[in-house]
Amino acid sequence: MRKNPQINQHGELNHLLTLEGLPREILLHILDTAASFVGVAEREVKKVPLLRGKTIFNLFFEPSTRTRTTFEIAAKRLSADVLNLNIGASSQSKGETVLDTVDNLSAMHADMFIVRHAQSGAAHLIAQHVAPYIHVINAGDGRHAHPTQGLLDMYTIRHYKPDFSGLRVAIVGDLMHSRVARSEIHALNILGTQEVRVIAPKTLIPSGVEGLGVKVYHNMAAGLAGVDVVIMLRLQHERMKGAILPSAQEYFKYYGLTPEKLAYCSGDAIVMHPGPMNRGVEIDSSVADGEQSVILPQVTFGIAVRMAVMSILASSGS
Amino acid sequence: MKLVIKGGRVIDPKHGLDAVTDVYIASGKIAALGAAPAGFTAQRTIDATGLVVCPGFVDLSARLREPGLEYKATLESEMEAAMAGGVTSLVCPPDTDPPLDEPGLVEMLKHRARSLNKARVFPLGALTQKLEGRELTEMAELSDAGCIGFSQADAALTDTMTLMRALQYAATFGFAVWLRPQDVFLSRHGVAHDGEVATRLGLSGIPSCAETVALSTILLLARETGARIHLCRLSTAAGIGMVRVAKEQGLAVTCDVGMHHVHLSESDVGFFDANCRLVPPLRTDADRAALREGLADGTVDAVCSDHSPVDDDAKQVPFGEAEPGATGLELLLPLTLQWAREDRLPLHRALARITHEPARLLGIAGGQLGLGSPADVCVFDPDTDWQVDRKALYSQGKNTPFLGARVQGRVCCTLVEGHVVFDRLHGREARKPAVS
């Protein structure tokens, strides 16, 4: 078996690239550390000095506002200096490779890179290339992984449903293209979730997904029966019509989360969505804004989780 | 020049020979085995005690990158690699820049290759102009210029009418057409085998049916047109099964598999190892087992290195953007030996797949040690192990999934037409490998 590239020789987390294969203790340590940061936002001075003097680059090769902003806030609350680089496809086409960019920024004495890229494996590539004292956080690579989103979802679930061993969780929607779903599936299994289900039409289910530890359903009534947590996935606009799905309307009718479909779940089920939502496509507004929705708390917890990841990485190897 | 290779274990798969004996070479041909011909005085004696002496290898797919792609590799560097790998005859696909679609380009390549005086180069001509899949090339002219067959390489030929016409036209002259079955639409955007590993890594998949759907079209058109088809680099169990049935039914098809696919599978991609980005993609363990079964029962005629040197820049990018291919000429022997060891095959049966069998389907004289045949010979040490690292490779391409691995079996000496063109035995190598 190959060496896990995100764990250093002392068994510490050196990069966060994917949740797959992470030891349960490391995952729990991140969630526990995040809990200690939740209170920081409620103080008058929303800062702790843990990363003072550190320089963090938000290296976004794919556009993003929300994720980049939450990382920026998290870094600032830890007192780090943060620089945002939005490197669109245009500057890539000028010939500078990903690794050229990384080398240049490393020469400016970066301590941490937060990377988003449209290609799966981009964060691994960078992590394998940088000097050992530089830490890399994957903020989403292609369809592969979005580990901090996966962690914040686990934090949210644990907040409302502390015991994973008795939980049934359903992930609904575009599994095929979702890095969020992949990270959630790995995390849920590492934490010992009783049952992880995925629900989608066959065109949105990637092949061999059962091997990741999920049960596949194509019908909402069957898939949602008795579940404690429903995670809805975003359906990208370009996939709403074409060879994968005929229309957003038909998708909503059969797979959109409405109050009627929510009723299949356990009575105290929580509803989650990584955002941004398409109201009326994958989720009905009355559910998104309803009593069982924990979509906004997800965002709040997201900052604490990202603070936890950054502070844990910064303390590794030192 | 007369020389004798003494005391080696001589293996000639074509003639079922596996014995310790001497090989006498005169005027570029095998003059005798065992006892010296009358009046034979060797000008040079190669002591092959403890070594294996066998026909030089015949590789059905080696990209030399000339013309046009010299930043990846040059004829000089890749011919050195061929010699260091014991490969004395090789087929090069037409996907150069420009593609081999004009007789002048083929003549130039043949001329350049001949002037280097190393491996024999057998170019495949482009089946369609610019490999665009629309207009036929001047196949007869290209054949006169030295093409041994015609191929689309990895370029698409979506129009089945054009494919049928190309097969009919080639069949008119009896030319072989080399096709790698892969449906364009089913493989679109794909970079890895469509299965659990690709799903875990979030890579776009190429399903097995991309191969079988195209293969079924090709087999049906082969029947329809009577064209002689060689199927390149099959990768799936289902594909091997289809070829087995077609051969049983008497269809004149031959096929090869790539060396990497005999050894590796999808899980070797690991954490996005761009050196495992290959075409076709590495598939499942079951597929790999089926390729080996096909080799054992003769469904698969040959193993090729599918040598594709790629420059570092084209590999040091995210997996999905990496240029596919692996350097392979120098690994063909050690990986063939490893396969023989793992499957407990007699050495002569494994070596047949890289000597006599590919030579037979090409219709060339090499790949054997029969009396009077060209003295293309490889002398190798089956026991020496060596580390595959950048410095050890003569090829300009250092891209191989085996980088850093230790492999067993090393070429000591390579002869082409009776001339020693590579010699590790006496520390008289032509030059040190290019280190970059």
PDB file of N, CA, C and O in Angstrom, chain A residues 14-79:
ATOM      1  N   ASN A  14      -0.454  16.430   7.776  1.00  0.00           N
ATOM      2  CA  ASN A  14       0.446  17.447   7.242  1.00  0.00           C
ATOM      3  C   ASN A  14      -0.224  18.271   6.151  1.00  0.00           C
ATOM      4  O   ASN A  14       0.083  19.442   5.941  1.00  0.00           O
ATOM      5  N   HIS A  15      -1.126  17.604   5.409  1.00  0.00           N
ATOM      6  CA  HIS A  15      -1.986  18.264   4.426  1.00  0.00           C
ATOM      7  C   HIS A  15      -3.384  17.715   4.634  1.00  0.00           C
ATOM      8  O   HIS A  15      -3.542  16.635   5.191  1.00  0.00           O
ATOM      9  N   LEU A  16      -4.381  18.436   4.152  1.00  0.00           N
ATOM     10  CA  LEU A  16      -5.712  17.837   4.118  1.00  0.00           C
ATOM     11  C   LEU A  16      -6.150  17.794   2.657  1.00  0.00           C
ATOM     12  O   LEU A  16      -6.525  18.806   2.077  1.00  0.00           O
ATOM     13  N   LEU A  17      -6.064  16.595   2.075  1.00  0.00           N
ATOM     14  CA  LEU A  17      -6.339  16.436   0.647  1.00  0.00           C
ATOM     15  C   LEU A  17      -7.639  15.694   0.397  1.00  0.00           C
ATOM     16  O   LEU A  17      -8.367  15.977  -0.538  1.00  0.00           O
ATOM     17  N   THR A  18      -7.910  14.722   1.240  1.00  0.00           N
ATOM     18  CA  THR A  18      -9.136  13.923   1.121  1.00  0.00           C
ATOM     19  C   THR A  18      -9.434  13.332   2.489  1.00  0.00           C
ATOM     20  O   THR A  18      -8.543  13.227   3.337  1.00  0.00           O
ATOM     21  N   LEU A  19     -10.692  12.960   2.704  1.00  0.00           N
ATOM     22  CA  LEU A  19     -11.022  12.302   3.974  1.00  0.00           C
ATOM     23  C   LEU A  19     -10.849  10.795   3.862  1.00  0.00           C
ATOM     24  O   LEU A  19     -10.803  10.094   4.869  1.00  0.00           O
ATOM     25  N   GLU A  20     -10.753  10.294   2.640  1.00  0.00           N
ATOM     26  CA  GLU A  20     -10.603   8.855   2.441  1.00  0.00           C
ATOM     27  C   GLU A  20      -9.331   8.366   3.136  1.00  0.00           C
ATOM     28  O   GLU A  20      -8.261   8.942   2.949  1.00  0.00           O
ATOM     29  N   GLY A  21      -9.482   7.337   3.923  1.00  0.00           N
ATOM     30  CA  GLY A  21      -8.306   6.729   4.543  1.00  0.00           C
ATOM     31  C   GLY A  21      -7.792   7.461   5.770  1.00  0.00           C
ATOM     32  O   GLY A  21      -6.780   7.069   6.347  1.00  0.00           O
ATOM     33  N   LEU A  22      -8.464   8.536   6.177  1.00  0.00           N
ATOM     34  CA  LEU A  22      -8.004   9.234   7.390  1.00  0.00           C
ATOM     35  C   LEU A  22      -8.337   8.393   8.614  1.00  0.00           C
ATOM     36  O   LEU A  22      -9.432   7.851   8.718  1.00  0.00           O
ATOM     37  N   PRO A  23      -7.417   8.317   9.581  1.00  0.00           N
ATOM     38  CA  PRO A  23      -7.752   7.610  10.824  1.00  0.00           C
ATOM     39  C   PRO A  23      -8.899   8.329  11.543  1.00  0.00           C
ATOM     40  O   PRO A  23      -8.984   9.562  11.527  1.00  0.00           O
ATOM     41  N   ARG A  24      -9.745   7.528  12.144  1.00  0.00           N
ATOM     42  CA  ARG A  24     -10.901   8.071  12.868  1.00  0.00           C
ATOM     43  C   ARG A  24     -10.478   9.093  13.930  1.00  0.00           C
ATOM     44  O   ARG A  24     -11.137  10.112  14.125  1.00  0.00           O
ATOM     45  N   GLU A  25      -9.338   8.832  14.595  1.00  0.00           N
ATOM     46  CA  GLU A  25      -8.912   9.740  15.672  1.00  0.00           C
ATOM     47  C   GLU A  25      -8.591  11.127  15.126  1.00  0.00           C
ATOM     48  O   GLU A  25      -8.887  12.140  15.767  1.00  0.00           O
ATOM     49  N   ILE A  26      -7.976  11.167  13.947  1.00  0.00           N
ATOM     50  CA  ILE A  26      -7.641  12.472  13.371  1.00  0.00           C
ATOM     51  C   ILE A  26      -8.919  13.230  13.027  1.00  0.00           C
ATOM     52  O   ILE A  26      -9.064  14.426  13.307  1.00  0.00           O
ATOM     53  N   LEU A  27      -9.876  12.487  12.452  1.00  0.00           N
ATOM     54  CA  LEU A  27     -11.140  13.124  12.090  1.00  0.00           C
ATOM     55  C   LEU A  27     -11.845  13.672  13.343  1.00  0.00           C
ATOM     56  O   LEU A  27     -12.306  14.821  13.362  1.00  0.00           O
ATOM     57  N   LEU A  28     -11.873  12.864  14.394  1.00  0.00           N
ATOM     58  CA  LEU A  28     -12.530  13.320  15.627  1.00  0.00           C
ATOM     59  C   LEU A  28     -11.776  14.487  16.259  1.00  0.00           C
ATOM     60  O   LEU A  28     -12.378  15.413  16.793  1.00  0.00           O
ATOM     61  N   HIS A  29     -10.456  14.449  16.168  1.00  0.00           N
ATOM     62  CA  HIS A  29      -9.640  15.536  16.714  1.00  0.00           C
ATOM     63  C   HIS A  29      -9.984  16.854  16.018  1.00  0.00           C
ATOM     64  O   HIS A  29     -10.086  17.903  16.671  1.00  0.00           O
ATOM     65  N   ILE A  30     -10.177  16.805  14.703  1.00  0.00           N
ATOM     66  CA  ILE A  30     -10.546  18.023  13.971  1.00  0.00           C
ATOM     67  C   ILE A  30     -11.908  18.529  14.454  1.00  0.00           C
ATOM     68  O   ILE A  30     -12.085  19.718  14.739  1.00  0.00           O
ATOM     69  N   LEU A  31     -12.864  17.599  14.590  1.00  0.00           N
ATOM     70  CA  LEU A  31     -14.207  18.020  15.017  1.00  0.00           C
ATOM     71  C   LEU A  31     -14.172  18.590  16.439  1.00  0.00           C
ATOM     72  O   LEU A  31     -14.812  19.607  16.724  1.00  0.00           O
ATOM     73  N   ASP A  32     -13.396  17.961  17.315  1.00  0.00           N
ATOM     74  CA  ASP A  32     -13.304  18.462  18.698  1.00  0.00           C
ATOM     75  C   ASP A  32     -12.628  19.832  18.738  1.00  0.00           C
ATOM     76  O   ASP A  32     -13.031  20.720  19.481  1.00  0.00           O
ATOM     77  N   THR A  33     -11.579  19.988  17.933  1.00  0.00           N
ATOM     78  CA  THR A  33     -10.891  21.282  17.884  1.00  0.00           C
ATOM     79  C   THR A  33     -11.842  22.357  17.356  1.00  0.00           C
ATOM     80  O   THR A  33     -11.877  23.485  17.859  1.00  0.00           O
ATOM     81  N   ALA A  34     -12.629  21.987  16.359  1.00  0.00           N
ATOM     82  CA  ALA A  34     -13.598  22.945  15.799  1.00  0.00           C
ATOM     83  C   ALA A  34     -14.566  23.411  16.885  1.00  0.00           C
ATOM     84  O   ALA A  34     -14.919  24.596  16.946  1.00  0.00           O
ATOM     85  N   ALA A  35     -14.973  22.483  17.737  1.00  0.00           N
ATOM     86  CA  ALA A  35     -15.919  22.845  18.803  1.00  0.00           C
ATOM     87  C   ALA A  35     -15.360  23.969  19.670  1.00  0.00           C
ATOM     88  O   ALA A  35     -16.086  24.877  20.083  1.00  0.00           O
ATOM     89  N   SER A  36     -14.041  23.917  19.889  1.00  0.00           N
ATOM     90  CA  SER A  36     -13.438  24.952  20.729  1.00  0.00           C
ATOM     91  C   SER A  36     -13.363  26.298  20.009  1.00  0.00           C
ATOM     92  O   SER A  36     -13.177  27.328  20.643  1.00  0.00           O
ATOM     93  N   PHE A  37     -13.496  26.286  18.685  1.00  0.00           N
ATOM     94  CA  PHE A  37     -13.423  27.547  17.927  1.00  0.00           C
ATOM     95  C   PHE A  37     -14.801  28.175  17.681  1.00  0.00           C
ATOM     96  O   PHE A  37     -14.890  29.325  17.279  1.00  0.00           O
ATOM     97  N   VAL A  38     -15.867  27.404  17.907  1.00  0.00           N
ATOM     98  CA  VAL A  38     -17.205  27.933  17.615  1.00  0.00           C
ATOM     99  C   VAL A  38     -17.472  29.203  18.414  1.00  0.00           C
ATOM    100  O   VAL A  38     -18.056  30.163  17.915  1.00  0.00           O
ATOM    101  N   GLY A  39     -16.975  29.228  19.654  1.00  0.00           N
ATOM    102  CA  GLY A  39     -17.212  30.377  20.508  1.00  0.00           C
ATOM    103  C   GLY A  39     -16.480  31.646  20.087  1.00  0.00           C
ATOM    104  O   GLY A  39     -16.893  32.754  20.430  1.00  0.00           O
ATOM    105  N   VAL A  40     -15.409  31.497  19.305  1.00  0.00           N
ATOM    106  CA  VAL A  40     -14.585  32.662  18.953  1.00  0.00           C
ATOM    107  C   VAL A  40     -15.417  33.719  18.223  1.00  0.00           C
ATOM    108  O   VAL A  40     -15.285  34.924  18.463  1.00  0.00           O
ATOM    109  N   ALA A  41     -16.331  33.226  17.347  1.00  0.00           N
ATOM    110  CA  ALA A  41     -17.120  34.151  16.544  1.00  0.00           C
ATOM    111  C   ALA A  41     -18.059  34.987  17.399  1.00  0.00           C
ATOM    112  O   ALA A  41     -18.526  36.038  16.983  1.00  0.00           O
ATOM    113  N   GLU A  42     -18.362  34.486  18.600  1.00  0.00           N
ATOM    114  CA  GLU A  42     -19.316  35.213  19.442  1.00  0.00           C
ATOM    115  C   GLU A  42     -18.630  36.212  20.362  1.00  0.00           C
ATOM    116  O   GLU A  42     -19.287  36.969  21.066  1.00  0.00           O
ATOM    117  N   ARG A  43     -17.295  36.229  20.346  1.00  0.00           N
ATOM    118  CA  ARG A  43     -16.589  37.207  21.189  1.00  0.00           C
ATOM    119  C   ARG A  43     -16.622  38.578  20.545  1.00  0.00           C
ATOM    120  O   ARG A  43     -16.892  38.715  19.352  1.00  0.00           O
ATOM    121  N   GLU A  44     -16.281  39.554  21.356  1.00  0.00           N
ATOM    122  CA  GLU A  44     -16.243  40.911  20.811  1.00  0.00           C
ATOM    123  C   GLU A  44     -15.067  41.034  19.840  1.00  0.00           C
ATOM    124  O   GLU A  44     -15.199  41.579  18.746  1.00  0.00           O
ATOM    125  N   VAL A  45     -13.905  40.491  20.226  1.00  0.00           N
ATOM    126  CA  VAL A  45     -12.765  40.430  19.315  1.00  0.00           C
ATOM    127  C   VAL A  45     -12.706  39.014  18.765  1.00  0.00           C
ATOM    128  O   VAL A  45     -12.381  38.067  19.480  1.00  0.00           O
ATOM    129  N   LYS A  46     -13.082  38.870  17.488  1.00  0.00           N
ATOM    130  CA  LYS A  46     -13.235  37.530  16.916  1.00  0.00           C
ATOM    131  C   LYS A  46     -11.896  37.007  16.416  1.00  0.00           C
ATOM    132  O   LYS A  46     -11.742  36.661  15.255  1.00  0.00           O
ATOM    133  N   LYS A  47     -10.902  36.980  17.250  1.00  0.00           N
ATOM    134  CA  LYS A  47      -9.575  36.567  16.806  1.00  0.00           C
ATOM    135  C   LYS A  47      -8.854  35.787  17.887  1.00  0.00           C
ATOM    136  O   LYS A  47      -8.981  36.092  19.065  1.00  0.00           O
ATOM    137  N   VAL A  48      -8.098  34.796  17.437  1.00  0.00           N
ATOM    138  CA  VAL A  48      -7.127  34.146  18.317  1.00  0.00           C
ATOM    139  C   VAL A  48      -5.781  34.204  17.603  1.00  0.00           C
ATOM    140  O   VAL A  48      -5.739  34.225  16.375  1.00  0.00           O
ATOM    141  N   PRO A  49      -4.675  34.223  18.355  1.00  0.00           N
ATOM    142  CA  PRO A  49      -3.382  34.506  17.721  1.00  0.00           C
ATOM    143  C   PRO A  49      -2.623  33.278  17.220  1.00  0.00           C
ATOM    144  O   PRO A  49      -1.426  33.343  17.003  1.00  0.00           O
ATOM    145  N   LEU A  50      -3.336  32.167  16.981  1.00  0.00           N
ATOM    146  CA  LEU A  50      -2.640  30.912  16.696  1.00  0.00           C
ATOM    147  C   LEU A  50      -1.771  30.941  15.441  1.00  0.00           C
ATOM    148  O   LEU A  50      -0.737  30.289  15.372  1.00  0.00           O
ATOM    149  N   LEU A  51      -2.206  31.652  14.424  1.00  0.00           N
ATOM    150  CA  LEU A  51      -1.446  31.654  13.162  1.00  0.00           C
ATOM    151  C   LEU A  51      -0.829  33.025  12.877  1.00  0.00           C
ATOM    152  O   LEU A  51      -0.595  33.377  11.723  1.00  0.00           O
ATOM    153  N   ARG A  52      -0.541  33.769  13.940  1.00  0.00           N
ATOM    154  CA  ARG A  52       0.040  35.095  13.743  1.00  0.00           C
ATOM    155  C   ARG A  52       1.396  34.956  13.044  1.00  0.00           C
ATOM    156  O   ARG A  52       2.217  34.113  13.404  1.00  0.00           O
ATOM    157  N   GLY A  53       1.602  35.768  12.012  1.00  0.00           N
ATOM    158  CA  GLY A  53       2.869  35.717  11.289  1.00  0.00           C
ATOM    159  C   GLY A  53       2.906  34.700  10.159  1.00  0.00           C
ATOM    160  O   GLY A  53       3.882  34.613   9.426  1.00  0.00           O
ATOM    161  N   LYS A  54       1.841  33.922  10.017  1.00  0.00           N
ATOM    162  CA  LYS A  54       1.796  32.933   8.934  1.00  0.00           C
ATOM    163  C   LYS A  54       1.130  33.551   7.703  1.00  0.00           C
ATOM    164  O   LYS A  54       0.211  34.363   7.828  1.00  0.00           O
ATOM    165  N   THR A  55       1.624  33.134   6.538  1.00  0.00           N
ATOM    166  CA  THR A  55       1.048  33.639   5.289  1.00  0.00           C
ATOM    167  C   THR A  55       0.311  32.516   4.570  1.00  0.00           C
ATOM    168  O   THR A  55       0.888  31.458   4.311  1.00  0.00           O
ATOM    169  N   ILE A  56      -0.952  32.776   4.313  1.00  0.00           N
ATOM    170  CA  ILE A  56      -1.794  31.749   3.689  1.00  0.00           C
ATOM    171  C   ILE A  56      -2.277  32.259   2.332  1.00  0.00           C
ATOM    172  O   ILE A  56      -2.742  33.392   2.221  1.00  0.00           O
ATOM    173  N   PHE A  57      -2.107  31.418   1.330  1.00  0.00           N
ATOM    174  CA  PHE A  57      -2.585  31.784  -0.004  1.00  0.00           C
ATOM    175  C   PHE A  57      -3.848  31.000  -0.342  1.00  0.00           C
ATOM    176  O   PHE A  57      -3.851  29.771  -0.297  1.00  0.00           O
ATOM    177  N   ASN A  58      -4.897  31.734  -0.668  1.00  0.00           N
ATOM    178  CA  ASN A  58      -6.097  31.117  -1.227  1.00  0.00           C
ATOM    179  C   ASN A  58      -5.879  31.003  -2.725  1.00  0.00           C
ATOM    180  O   ASN A  58      -5.946  31.986  -3.446  1.00  0.00           O
ATOM    181  N   LEU A  59      -5.601  29.796  -3.187  1.00  0.00           N
ATOM    182  CA  LEU A  59      -5.177  29.601  -4.569  1.00  0.00           C
ATOM    183  C   LEU A  59      -6.335  28.980  -5.341  1.00  0.00           C
ATOM    184  O   LEU A  59      -6.510  27.764  -5.344  1.00  0.00           O
ATOM    185  N   PHE A  60      -7.134  29.825  -5.947  1.00  0.00           N
ATOM    186  CA  PHE A  60      -8.366  29.330  -6.571  1.00  0.00           C
ATOM    187  C   PHE A  60      -8.254  29.337  -8.087  1.00  0.00           C
ATOM    188  O   PHE A  60      -8.319  30.382  -8.713  1.00  0.00           O
ATOM    189  N   PHE A  61      -8.080  28.132  -8.633  1.00  0.00           N
ATOM    190  CA  PHE A  61      -7.998  27.974 -10.081  1.00  0.00           C
ATOM    191  C   PHE A  61      -9.388  27.841 -10.694  1.00  0.00           C
ATOM    192  O   PHE A  61      -9.524  27.703 -11.888  1.00  0.00           O
ATOM    193  N   GLU A  62     -10.379  27.795  -9.837  1.00  0.00           N
ATOM    194  CA  GLU A  62     -11.763  27.668 -10.282  1.00  0.00           C
ATOM    195  C   GLU A  62     -12.531  28.703  -9.483  1.00  0.00           C
ATOM    196  O   GLU A  62     -12.272  28.867  -8.298  1.00  0.00           O
ATOM    197  N   PRO A  63     -13.446  29.413 -10.113  1.00  0.00           N
ATOM    198  CA  PRO A  63     -14.107  30.486  -9.378  1.00  0.00           C
ATOM    199  C   PRO A  63     -14.915  29.974  -8.187  1.00  0.00           C
ATOM    200  O   PRO A  63     -15.498  28.900  -8.236  1.00  0.00           O
ATOM    201  N   SER A  64     -14.903  30.742  -7.123  1.00  0.00           N
ATOM    202  CA  SER A  64     -15.680  30.412  -5.934  1.00  0.00           C
ATOM    203  C   SER A  64     -15.749  31.664  -5.100  1.00  0.00           C
ATOM    204  O   SER A  64     -14.776  32.391  -4.987  1.00  0.00           O
ATOM    205  N   THR A  65     -16.884  31.944  -4.525  1.00  0.00           N
ATOM    206  CA  THR A  65     -16.973  33.064  -3.601  1.00  0.00           C
ATOM    207  C   THR A  65     -17.141  32.546  -2.187  1.00  0.00           C
ATOM    208  O   THR A  65     -16.399  32.905  -1.277  1.00  0.00           O
ATOM    209  N   ARG A  66     -18.094  31.642  -2.031  1.00  0.00           N
ATOM    210  CA  ARG A  66     -18.447  31.193  -0.679  1.00  0.00           C
ATOM    211  C   ARG A  66     -17.299  30.464   0.011  1.00  0.00           C
ATOM    212  O   ARG A  66     -16.912  30.814   1.124  1.00  0.00           O
ATOM    213  N   THR A  67     -16.782  29.447  -0.649  1.00  0.00           N
ATOM    214  CA  THR A  67     -15.730  28.665  -0.006  1.00  0.00           C
ATOM    215  C   THR A  67     -14.507  29.527   0.268  1.00  0.00           C
ATOM    216  O   THR A  67     -13.912  29.481   1.341  1.00  0.00           O
ATOM    217  N   ARG A  68     -14.154  30.345  -0.725  1.00  0.00           N
ATOM    218  CA  ARG A  68     -12.971  31.192  -0.558  1.00  0.00           C
ATOM    219  C   ARG A  68     -13.167  32.140   0.618  1.00  0.00           C
ATOM    220  O   ARG A  68     -12.268  32.344   1.435  1.00  0.00           O
ATOM    221  N   THR A  69     -14.382  32.708   0.709  1.00  0.00           N
ATOM    222  CA  THR A  69     -14.661  33.648   1.797  1.00  0.00           C
ATOM    223  C   THR A  69     -14.578  32.971   3.162  1.00  0.00           C
ATOM    224  O   THR A  69     -13.998  33.522   4.102  1.00  0.00           O
ATOM    225  N   THR A  70     -15.128  31.769   3.264  1.00  0.00           N
ATOM    226  CA  THR A  70     -15.097  31.104   4.570  1.00  0.00           C
ATOM    227  C   THR A  70     -13.671  30.754   4.972  1.00  0.00           C
ATOM    228  O   THR A  70     -13.307  30.867   6.141  1.00  0.00           O
ATOM    229  N   PHE A  71     -12.860  30.366   4.006  1.00  0.00           N
ATOM    230  CA  PHE A  71     -11.452  30.107   4.330  1.00  0.00           C
ATOM    231  C   PHE A  71     -10.758  31.405   4.757  1.00  0.00           C
ATOM    232  O   PHE A  71      -9.943  31.415   5.686  1.00  0.00           O
ATOM    233  N   GLU A  72     -11.095  32.478   4.068  1.00  0.00           N
ATOM    234  CA  GLU A  72     -10.469  33.765   4.381  1.00  0.00           C
ATOM    235  C   GLU A  72     -10.841  34.208   5.804  1.00  0.00           C
ATOM    236  O   GLU A  72      -9.966  34.615   6.592  1.00  0.00           O
ATOM    237  N   ILE A  73     -12.104  34.092   6.124  1.00  0.00           N
ATOM    238  CA  ILE A  73     -12.537  34.477   7.472  1.00  0.00           C
ATOM    239  C   ILE A  73     -11.852  33.593   8.515  1.00  0.00           C
ATOM    240  O   ILE A  73     -11.337  34.079   9.533  1.00  0.00           O
ATOM    241  N   ALA A  74     -11.825  32.287   8.236  1.00  0.00           N
ATOM    242  CA  ALA A  74     -11.203  31.358   9.186  1.00  0.00           C
ATOM    243  C   ALA A  74      -9.742  31.734   9.430  1.00  0.00           C
ATOM    244  O   ALA A  74      -9.275  31.781  10.568  1.00  0.00           O
ATOM    245  N   ALA A  75      -9.019  32.026   8.343  1.00  0.00           N
ATOM    246  CA  ALA A  75      -7.599  32.366   8.474  1.00  0.00           C
ATOM    247  C   ALA A  75      -7.432  33.670   9.247  1.00  0.00           C
ATOM    248  O   ALA A  75      -6.549  33.801  10.102  1.00  0.00           O
ATOM    249  N   LYS A  76      -8.282  34.636   8.971  1.00  0.00           N
ATOM    250  CA  LYS A  76      -8.167  35.933   9.646  1.00  0.00           C
ATOM    251  C   LYS A  76      -8.489  35.815  11.132  1.00  0.00           C
ATOM    252  O   LYS A  76      -7.881  36.469  11.970  1.00  0.00           O
ATOM    253  N   ARG A  77      -9.447  34.962  11.457  1.00  0.00           N
ATOM    254  CA  ARG A  77      -9.777  34.770  12.881  1.00  0.00           C
ATOM    255  C   ARG A  77      -8.630  34.079  13.618  1.00  0.00           C
ATOM    256  O   ARG A  77      -8.535  34.154  14.829  1.00  0.00           O
ATOM    257  N   LEU A  78      -7.779  33.415  12.844  1.00  0.00           N
ATOM    258  CA  LEU A  78      -6.589  32.806  13.470  1.00  0.00           C
ATOM    259  C   LEU A  78      -5.391  33.756  13.403  1.00  0.00           C
ATOM    260  O   LEU A  78      -4.264  33.376  13.704  1.00  0.00           O
ATOM    261  N   SER A  79      -5.628  34.976  12.924  1.00  0.00           N
ATOM    262  CA  SER A  79      -4.614  36.041  12.859  1.00  0.00           C
ATOM    263  C   SER A  79      -3.551  35.837  11.777  1.00  0.00           C
ATOM    264  O   SER A  79      -2.472  36.423  11.839  1.00  0.00           O
TER     265      SER A  79
END
